Amino acid sequence: MRAPVALVLFIALAGCSQPAPSAAPEPAPAVDPVAERGRELFKPCRTCHVIAPGGPDRVGPNLHGVFGRKAGSRPGFAYSAALRDADFVWTAERLDAWLADPKGYLPGSSMAFPGVPDPADRAALIAWLEAEAKE
C-alpha cells in the first residue's frame, strides 16, 4: 500500500522544520578596564550617594548632573555651611582634589569619607562618574 503523496510530503517537510543551527554568539562588547575599575570604586559611595536621574538624596546628595553644578547647590539637600558657601563648580579637577582629601580640601564639610589616595583610582572613579552622572 502506497502512502498518499500529501502524507509523504508532510513527513518530508516535517523533518525540515527543525530549527537551523544558530550562528555563533556575538562576542561580548569589550569592557573598558578603567570604567570597570571606576564602577567598582563607586560601590562604597553608594552607601551615601545615588547617581540616577531623579533619584533621592541619601546622607549625601544625588550625584546625577554633578559636573558643571555649583558646589552645595542641589535643591533640597541640607549641605554643610562649608559646601553651601563654597564658590566653585564641580569639574573633574575639583572632584579629583576633593576625593583625594575631602576634609582637607574643604574644612567644615560633613562628608565622613577619608578620601581616595591613589591618583589612578581617582581618575578611574571620576571617568566613570562623568559617564554615569551626565545630565
Tab-separated table of C-alpha atoms in Angstrom:
chain	number	residue	atom	x	y	z
A	1	MET	CA	0.000	0.000	0.000
A	2	ARG	CA	1.359	3.373	-1.013
A	3	ALA	CA	1.086	6.388	1.240
A	4	PRO	CA	-0.757	9.297	-0.280
A	5	VAL	CA	1.585	11.911	-1.778
A	6	ALA	CA	0.364	14.558	0.677
A	7	LEU	CA	1.358	12.375	3.644
A	8	VAL	CA	4.807	11.710	2.190
A	9	LEU	CA	5.284	15.400	1.514
A	10	PHE	CA	4.123	16.270	5.068
A	11	ILE	CA	6.561	13.794	6.618
A	12	ALA	CA	9.420	15.066	4.444
A	13	LEU	CA	8.700	18.692	5.265
A	14	ALA	CA	8.294	17.960	8.990
A	15	GLY	CA	11.907	16.827	9.074
A	16	CYS	CA	12.883	20.188	7.547
A	17	SER	CA	11.181	22.198	10.229
A	18	GLN	CA	13.992	21.678	12.696
A	19	PRO	CA	15.488	24.991	13.744
A	20	ALA	CA	18.541	25.973	11.805
A	21	PRO	CA	21.712	25.797	13.809
A	22	SER	CA	22.212	29.118	15.462
A	23	ALA	CA	25.012	31.332	14.367
A	24	ALA	CA	27.961	31.714	16.661
A	25	PRO	CA	27.089	34.005	19.551
A	26	GLU	CA	28.148	37.592	19.198
A	27	PRO	CA	31.204	38.368	21.262
A	28	ALA	CA	30.523	40.434	24.348
A	29	PRO	CA	31.482	44.081	23.947
A	30	ALA	CA	34.918	44.876	25.245
A	31	VAL	CA	34.871	46.102	28.802
A	32	ASP	CA	36.812	49.273	29.394
A	33	PRO	CA	39.047	48.354	32.337
A	34	VAL	CA	39.196	51.959	33.562
A	35	ALA	CA	35.406	52.284	33.524
A	36	GLU	CA	35.053	48.908	35.213
A	37	ARG	CA	37.523	49.985	37.905
A	38	GLY	CA	35.583	53.223	38.428
A	39	ARG	CA	32.324	51.299	38.781
A	40	GLU	CA	33.916	49.083	41.415
A	41	LEU	CA	35.394	52.055	43.252
A	42	PHE	CA	31.961	53.710	43.423
A	43	LYS	CA	30.414	50.780	45.314
A	44	PRO	CA	31.240	52.153	48.797
A	45	CYS	CA	29.957	55.578	47.689
A	46	ARG	CA	26.510	54.057	47.112
A	47	THR	CA	26.018	53.960	50.862
A	48	CYS	CA	25.572	57.748	50.798
A	49	HIS	CA	25.032	58.698	47.128
A	50	VAL	CA	22.909	57.707	44.147
A	51	ILE	CA	23.516	58.834	40.578
A	52	ALA	CA	20.184	58.044	38.968
A	53	PRO	CA	18.252	60.905	37.366
A	54	GLY	CA	15.522	61.910	39.788
A	55	GLY	CA	16.904	59.590	42.459
A	56	PRO	CA	16.667	60.521	46.109
A	57	ASP	CA	19.286	62.154	48.228
A	58	ARG	CA	20.703	59.988	50.961
A	59	VAL	CA	23.229	61.006	53.597
A	60	GLY	CA	24.944	62.678	50.643
A	61	PRO	CA	23.291	64.341	47.652
A	62	ASN	CA	22.326	62.562	44.442
A	63	LEU	CA	25.316	62.990	42.142
A	64	HIS	CA	23.404	62.954	38.859
A	65	GLY	CA	24.437	66.062	36.959
A	66	VAL	CA	27.147	66.985	39.461
A	67	PHE	CA	29.654	68.040	36.777
A	68	GLY	CA	29.092	71.684	35.968
A	69	ARG	CA	26.925	72.223	39.040
A	70	LYS	CA	27.868	74.802	41.671
A	71	ALA	CA	29.089	73.126	44.857
A	72	GLY	CA	26.434	72.948	47.560
A	73	SER	CA	23.569	73.852	45.240
A	74	ARG	CA	21.452	70.721	44.753
A	75	PRO	CA	17.943	71.852	45.679
A	76	GLY	CA	16.548	70.321	48.834
A	77	PHE	CA	19.786	68.847	50.157
A	78	ALA	CA	20.984	70.043	53.598
A	79	TYR	CA	24.633	70.849	52.845
A	80	SER	CA	27.171	71.877	55.459
A	81	ALA	CA	27.852	75.607	55.633
A	82	ALA	CA	31.275	74.927	54.088
A	83	LEU	CA	29.710	73.495	50.934
A	84	ARG	CA	26.846	75.993	50.793
A	85	ASP	CA	29.414	78.810	50.938
A	86	ALA	CA	31.875	77.196	48.523
A	87	ASP	CA	32.351	79.265	45.410
A	88	PHE	CA	33.221	76.762	42.727
A	89	VAL	CA	31.663	74.499	40.117
A	90	TRP	CA	32.315	70.776	40.123
A	91	THR	CA	34.790	69.770	37.415
A	92	ALA	CA	36.932	66.663	37.092
A	93	GLU	CA	39.859	68.616	38.559
A	94	ARG	CA	37.820	69.847	41.545
A	95	LEU	CA	36.440	66.390	42.160
A	96	ASP	CA	39.938	64.927	41.992
A	97	ALA	CA	41.153	67.312	44.703
A	98	TRP	CA	38.008	66.694	46.772
A	99	LEU	CA	38.280	62.911	46.539
A	100	ALA	CA	41.954	62.977	47.492
A	101	ASP	CA	41.110	64.525	50.888
A	102	PRO	CA	37.554	65.825	51.388
A	103	LYS	CA	38.116	67.278	54.867
A	104	GLY	CA	41.422	68.877	53.856
A	105	TYR	CA	40.056	70.260	50.616
A	106	LEU	CA	37.052	71.906	52.229
A	107	PRO	CA	37.363	72.150	56.023
A	108	GLY	CA	33.980	72.124	57.695
A	109	SER	CA	32.470	69.692	55.213
A	110	SER	CA	30.344	66.998	56.801
A	111	MET	CA	31.482	64.301	54.360
A	112	ALA	CA	32.804	61.491	56.554
A	113	PHE	CA	34.758	59.796	53.769
A	114	PRO	CA	38.553	59.676	54.235
A	115	GLY	CA	39.319	60.006	50.514
A	116	VAL	CA	40.844	58.031	47.665
A	117	PRO	CA	44.623	58.310	47.983
A	118	ASP	CA	45.597	56.659	44.683
A	119	PRO	CA	45.531	59.116	41.729
A	120	ALA	CA	44.813	56.301	39.244
A	121	ASP	CA	41.838	55.166	41.306
A	122	ARG	CA	40.511	58.728	41.484
A	123	ALA	CA	40.906	59.105	37.717
A	124	ALA	CA	39.000	55.863	37.106
A	125	LEU	CA	36.258	56.850	39.544
A	126	ILE	CA	35.889	60.311	38.022
A	127	ALA	CA	35.842	58.986	34.445
A	128	TRP	CA	33.135	56.506	35.347
A	129	LEU	CA	31.157	59.099	37.278
A	130	GLU	CA	31.351	61.584	34.389
A	131	ALA	CA	29.872	58.964	32.064
A	132	GLU	CA	27.198	57.755	34.501
A	133	ALA	CA	26.119	61.066	36.034
A	134	LYS	CA	25.648	63.094	32.823
A	135	GLU	CA	22.580	65.276	32.571
